[in-house]
Amino acid sequence: MAKTSVHPIYVIAGKEQALAKKHYQQLLDRLIAPAQRATGLWVTDSKAAIDEVLDELRTLPFLTDRRVVVVQEADEFITKHRPLLETYFDAPCASGVLILIANSF
């Protein structure tokens, strides 16, 4: 996989589901190789606890280059946990990448 700059946080926002899915797949392909997804990728939805998401982001990668944590349908999650997310955004984990997929941001 080619070396590209990786940001600690990505937001895919928009009501067009097919377009969001396309961008998500392109981003995922750039961030983590398919062979590394079994141990380096964690996908959840807005019902996830913020502690669980942050713990996954802070877990050191095992047999992968980085941990990728995806919160799908994240509108409710973002609204509910905005203060903690803003705190995390100020000092994100170096080995974790957070992807939030929402209708709006």
mmCIF file with all atom_site columns, C-alpha atoms in Angstrom:
data_model
loop_
_atom_site.group_PDB
_atom_site.id
_atom_site.type_symbol
_atom_site.label_atom_id
_atom_site.label_alt_id
_atom_site.label_comp_id
_atom_site.label_asym_id
_atom_site.label_entity_id
_atom_site.label_seq_id
_atom_site.pdbx_PDB_ins_code
_atom_site.Cartn_x
_atom_site.Cartn_y
_atom_site.Cartn_z
_atom_site.occupancy
_atom_site.B_iso_or_equiv
_atom_site.pdbx_formal_charge
_atom_site.auth_seq_id
_atom_site.auth_comp_id
_atom_site.auth_asym_id
_atom_site.auth_atom_id
_atom_site.pdbx_PDB_model_num
ATOM 1   C CA . MET A 1 1   ? 0.000   0.000  0.000  1.00 0.00 ? 1   MET A CA 1
ATOM 2   C CA . ALA A 1 2   ? 1.377   3.412  -0.972 1.00 0.00 ? 2   ALA A CA 1
ATOM 3   C CA . LYS A 1 3   ? 2.401   5.824  1.763  1.00 0.00 ? 3   LYS A CA 1
ATOM 4   C CA . THR A 1 4   ? -0.028  8.732  1.968  1.00 0.00 ? 4   THR A CA 1
ATOM 5   C CA . SER A 1 5   ? -0.756  11.258 4.660  1.00 0.00 ? 5   SER A CA 1
ATOM 6   C CA . VAL A 1 6   ? -3.233  9.976  7.186  1.00 0.00 ? 6   VAL A CA 1
ATOM 7   C CA . HIS A 1 7   ? -5.363  12.211 9.346  1.00 0.00 ? 7   HIS A CA 1
ATOM 8   C CA . PRO A 1 8   ? -6.591  11.037 12.754 1.00 0.00 ? 8   PRO A CA 1
ATOM 9   C CA . ILE A 1 9   ? -10.234 11.962 12.067 1.00 0.00 ? 9   ILE A CA 1
ATOM 10  C CA . TYR A 1 10  ? -12.439 11.827 8.981  1.00 0.00 ? 10  TYR A CA 1
ATOM 11  C CA . VAL A 1 11  ? -16.076 12.806 8.618  1.00 0.00 ? 11  VAL A CA 1
ATOM 12  C CA . ILE A 1 12  ? -18.155 11.659 5.688  1.00 0.00 ? 12  ILE A CA 1
ATOM 13  C CA . ALA A 1 13  ? -21.330 13.722 5.773  1.00 0.00 ? 13  ALA A CA 1
ATOM 14  C CA . GLY A 1 14  ? -24.222 13.756 3.351  1.00 0.00 ? 14  GLY A CA 1
ATOM 15  C CA . LYS A 1 15  ? -27.672 12.372 2.802  1.00 0.00 ? 15  LYS A CA 1
ATOM 16  C CA . GLU A 1 16  ? -26.757 10.583 -0.446 1.00 0.00 ? 16  GLU A CA 1
ATOM 17  C CA . GLN A 1 17  ? -26.073 7.069  0.888  1.00 0.00 ? 17  GLN A CA 1
ATOM 18  C CA . ALA A 1 18  ? -24.521 5.690  -2.300 1.00 0.00 ? 18  ALA A CA 1
ATOM 19  C CA . LEU A 1 19  ? -22.045 8.552  -2.540 1.00 0.00 ? 19  LEU A CA 1
ATOM 20  C CA . ALA A 1 20  ? -21.168 8.303  1.164  1.00 0.00 ? 20  ALA A CA 1
ATOM 21  C CA . LYS A 1 21  ? -20.617 4.556  0.790  1.00 0.00 ? 21  LYS A CA 1
ATOM 22  C CA . LYS A 1 22  ? -18.359 5.129  -2.227 1.00 0.00 ? 22  LYS A CA 1
ATOM 23  C CA . HIS A 1 23  ? -16.229 7.681  -0.344 1.00 0.00 ? 23  HIS A CA 1
ATOM 24  C CA . TYR A 1 24  ? -16.119 5.448  2.725  1.00 0.00 ? 24  TYR A CA 1
ATOM 25  C CA . GLN A 1 25  ? -14.846 2.500  0.677  1.00 0.00 ? 25  GLN A CA 1
ATOM 26  C CA . GLN A 1 26  ? -12.193 4.629  -1.041 1.00 0.00 ? 26  GLN A CA 1
ATOM 27  C CA . LEU A 1 27  ? -11.037 5.997  2.312  1.00 0.00 ? 27  LEU A CA 1
ATOM 28  C CA . LEU A 1 28  ? -10.992 2.556  3.906  1.00 0.00 ? 28  LEU A CA 1
ATOM 29  C CA . ASP A 1 29  ? -8.950  1.175  1.010  1.00 0.00 ? 29  ASP A CA 1
ATOM 30  C CA . ARG A 1 30  ? -6.430  3.984  1.497  1.00 0.00 ? 30  ARG A CA 1
ATOM 31  C CA . LEU A 1 31  ? -6.211  3.608  5.291  1.00 0.00 ? 31  LEU A CA 1
ATOM 32  C CA . ILE A 1 32  ? -6.023  -0.132 5.869  1.00 0.00 ? 32  ILE A CA 1
ATOM 33  C CA . ALA A 1 33  ? -5.170  -3.095 3.679  1.00 0.00 ? 33  ALA A CA 1
ATOM 34  C CA . PRO A 1 34  ? -7.847  -5.778 3.352  1.00 0.00 ? 34  PRO A CA 1
ATOM 35  C CA . ALA A 1 35  ? -5.533  -8.326 5.013  1.00 0.00 ? 35  ALA A CA 1
ATOM 36  C CA . GLN A 1 36  ? -5.232  -6.074 8.084  1.00 0.00 ? 36  GLN A CA 1
ATOM 37  C CA . ARG A 1 37  ? -8.943  -5.427 8.588  1.00 0.00 ? 37  ARG A CA 1
ATOM 38  C CA . ALA A 1 38  ? -9.584  -8.486 10.761 1.00 0.00 ? 38  ALA A CA 1
ATOM 39  C CA . THR A 1 39  ? -7.451  -7.030 13.550 1.00 0.00 ? 39  THR A CA 1
ATOM 40  C CA . GLY A 1 40  ? -7.244  -3.341 12.634 1.00 0.00 ? 40  GLY A CA 1
ATOM 41  C CA . LEU A 1 41  ? -10.808 -2.344 11.768 1.00 0.00 ? 41  LEU A CA 1
ATOM 42  C CA . TRP A 1 42  ? -13.724 -1.887 14.154 1.00 0.00 ? 42  TRP A CA 1
ATOM 43  C CA . VAL A 1 43  ? -17.120 -0.800 12.799 1.00 0.00 ? 43  VAL A CA 1
ATOM 44  C CA . THR A 1 44  ? -20.080 0.191  14.964 1.00 0.00 ? 44  THR A CA 1
ATOM 45  C CA . ASP A 1 45  ? -23.143 2.430  14.875 1.00 0.00 ? 45  ASP A CA 1
ATOM 46  C CA . SER A 1 46  ? -24.519 5.346  16.883 1.00 0.00 ? 46  SER A CA 1
ATOM 47  C CA . LYS A 1 47  ? -25.562 3.060  19.748 1.00 0.00 ? 47  LYS A CA 1
ATOM 48  C CA . ALA A 1 48  ? -21.925 2.462  20.712 1.00 0.00 ? 48  ALA A CA 1
ATOM 49  C CA . ALA A 1 49  ? -20.706 3.826  24.008 1.00 0.00 ? 49  ALA A CA 1
ATOM 50  C CA . ILE A 1 50  ? -18.214 6.674  23.717 1.00 0.00 ? 50  ILE A CA 1
ATOM 51  C CA . ASP A 1 51  ? -15.844 4.857  26.093 1.00 0.00 ? 51  ASP A CA 1
ATOM 52  C CA . GLU A 1 52  ? -15.876 1.823  23.837 1.00 0.00 ? 52  GLU A CA 1
ATOM 53  C CA . VAL A 1 53  ? -15.074 3.913  20.744 1.00 0.00 ? 53  VAL A CA 1
ATOM 54  C CA . LEU A 1 54  ? -12.267 5.795  22.492 1.00 0.00 ? 54  LEU A CA 1
ATOM 55  C CA . ASP A 1 55  ? -10.825 2.557  23.900 1.00 0.00 ? 55  ASP A CA 1
ATOM 56  C CA . GLU A 1 56  ? -10.764 1.053  20.408 1.00 0.00 ? 56  GLU A CA 1
ATOM 57  C CA . LEU A 1 57  ? -9.005  4.141  19.045 1.00 0.00 ? 57  LEU A CA 1
ATOM 58  C CA . ARG A 1 58  ? -6.403  4.003  21.815 1.00 0.00 ? 58  ARG A CA 1
ATOM 59  C CA . THR A 1 59  ? -5.754  0.274  21.458 1.00 0.00 ? 59  THR A CA 1
ATOM 60  C CA . LEU A 1 60  ? -2.351  -0.247 19.904 1.00 0.00 ? 60  LEU A CA 1
ATOM 61  C CA . PRO A 1 61  ? -2.525  -1.854 16.479 1.00 0.00 ? 61  PRO A CA 1
ATOM 62  C CA . PHE A 1 62  ? -1.802  -5.569 16.377 1.00 0.00 ? 62  PHE A CA 1
ATOM 63  C CA . LEU A 1 63  ? -0.332  -6.838 13.091 1.00 0.00 ? 63  LEU A CA 1
ATOM 64  C CA . THR A 1 64  ? -1.562  -3.658 11.366 1.00 0.00 ? 64  THR A CA 1
ATOM 65  C CA . ASP A 1 65  ? -0.236  -0.209 10.599 1.00 0.00 ? 65  ASP A CA 1
ATOM 66  C CA . ARG A 1 66  ? -3.063  1.511  12.495 1.00 0.00 ? 66  ARG A CA 1
ATOM 67  C CA . ARG A 1 67  ? -6.441  1.036  14.179 1.00 0.00 ? 67  ARG A CA 1
ATOM 68  C CA . VAL A 1 68  ? -9.414  2.285  12.171 1.00 0.00 ? 68  VAL A CA 1
ATOM 69  C CA . VAL A 1 69  ? -12.664 2.863  14.052 1.00 0.00 ? 69  VAL A CA 1
ATOM 70  C CA . VAL A 1 70  ? -15.819 3.601  12.071 1.00 0.00 ? 70  VAL A CA 1
ATOM 71  C CA . VAL A 1 71  ? -19.074 4.930  13.508 1.00 0.00 ? 71  VAL A CA 1
ATOM 72  C CA . GLN A 1 72  ? -21.807 4.528  10.916 1.00 0.00 ? 72  GLN A CA 1
ATOM 73  C CA . GLU A 1 73  ? -25.058 6.517  11.100 1.00 0.00 ? 73  GLU A CA 1
ATOM 74  C CA . ALA A 1 74  ? -23.177 8.721  13.551 1.00 0.00 ? 74  ALA A CA 1
ATOM 75  C CA . ASP A 1 75  ? -25.575 11.683 13.801 1.00 0.00 ? 75  ASP A CA 1
ATOM 76  C CA . GLU A 1 76  ? -26.998 10.640 17.177 1.00 0.00 ? 76  GLU A CA 1
ATOM 77  C CA . PHE A 1 77  ? -23.552 9.587  18.425 1.00 0.00 ? 77  PHE A CA 1
ATOM 78  C CA . ILE A 1 78  ? -22.046 12.977 17.526 1.00 0.00 ? 78  ILE A CA 1
ATOM 79  C CA . THR A 1 79  ? -24.890 14.900 19.137 1.00 0.00 ? 79  THR A CA 1
ATOM 80  C CA . LYS A 1 80  ? -24.849 12.816 22.308 1.00 0.00 ? 80  LYS A CA 1
ATOM 81  C CA . HIS A 1 81  ? -21.065 12.818 22.775 1.00 0.00 ? 81  HIS A CA 1
ATOM 82  C CA . ARG A 1 82  ? -20.026 16.153 21.250 1.00 0.00 ? 82  ARG A CA 1
ATOM 83  C CA . PRO A 1 83  ? -18.044 17.460 24.291 1.00 0.00 ? 83  PRO A CA 1
ATOM 84  C CA . LEU A 1 84  ? -16.008 14.245 24.599 1.00 0.00 ? 84  LEU A CA 1
ATOM 85  C CA . LEU A 1 85  ? -15.459 14.078 20.840 1.00 0.00 ? 85  LEU A CA 1
ATOM 86  C CA . GLU A 1 86  ? -14.223 17.698 20.821 1.00 0.00 ? 86  GLU A CA 1
ATOM 87  C CA . THR A 1 87  ? -11.798 16.830 23.617 1.00 0.00 ? 87  THR A CA 1
ATOM 88  C CA . TYR A 1 88  ? -10.578 13.827 21.620 1.00 0.00 ? 88  TYR A CA 1
ATOM 89  C CA . PHE A 1 89  ? -10.252 15.976 18.471 1.00 0.00 ? 89  PHE A CA 1
ATOM 90  C CA . ASP A 1 90  ? -7.864  18.274 20.381 1.00 0.00 ? 90  ASP A CA 1
ATOM 91  C CA . ALA A 1 91  ? -5.499  15.363 21.144 1.00 0.00 ? 91  ALA A CA 1
ATOM 92  C CA . PRO A 1 92  ? -6.251  12.312 18.985 1.00 0.00 ? 92  PRO A CA 1
ATOM 93  C CA . CYS A 1 93  ? -4.418  9.032  19.403 1.00 0.00 ? 93  CYS A CA 1
ATOM 94  C CA . ALA A 1 94  ? -1.468  8.732  17.015 1.00 0.00 ? 94  ALA A CA 1
ATOM 95  C CA . SER A 1 95  ? -2.162  5.102  16.105 1.00 0.00 ? 95  SER A CA 1
ATOM 96  C CA . GLY A 1 96  ? -5.939  5.387  15.695 1.00 0.00 ? 96  GLY A CA 1
ATOM 97  C CA . VAL A 1 97  ? -8.108  6.774  12.914 1.00 0.00 ? 97  VAL A CA 1
ATOM 98  C CA . LEU A 1 98  ? -11.733 7.712  13.556 1.00 0.00 ? 98  LEU A CA 1
ATOM 99  C CA . ILE A 1 99  ? -14.228 7.782  10.698 1.00 0.00 ? 99  ILE A CA 1
ATOM 100 C CA . LEU A 1 100 ? -17.654 9.266  11.394 1.00 0.00 ? 100 LEU A CA 1
ATOM 101 C CA . ILE A 1 101 ? -20.348 8.717  8.765  1.00 0.00 ? 101 ILE A CA 1
ATOM 102 C CA . ALA A 1 102 ? -23.323 11.030 9.232  1.00 0.00 ? 102 ALA A CA 1
ATOM 103 C CA . ASN A 1 103 ? -26.125 12.712 7.334  1.00 0.00 ? 103 ASN A CA 1
ATOM 104 C CA . SER A 1 104 ? -24.887 16.119 8.507  1.00 0.00 ? 104 SER A CA 1
ATOM 105 C CA . PHE A 1 105 ? -22.035 17.518 10.535 1.00 0.00 ? 105 PHE A CA 1
#
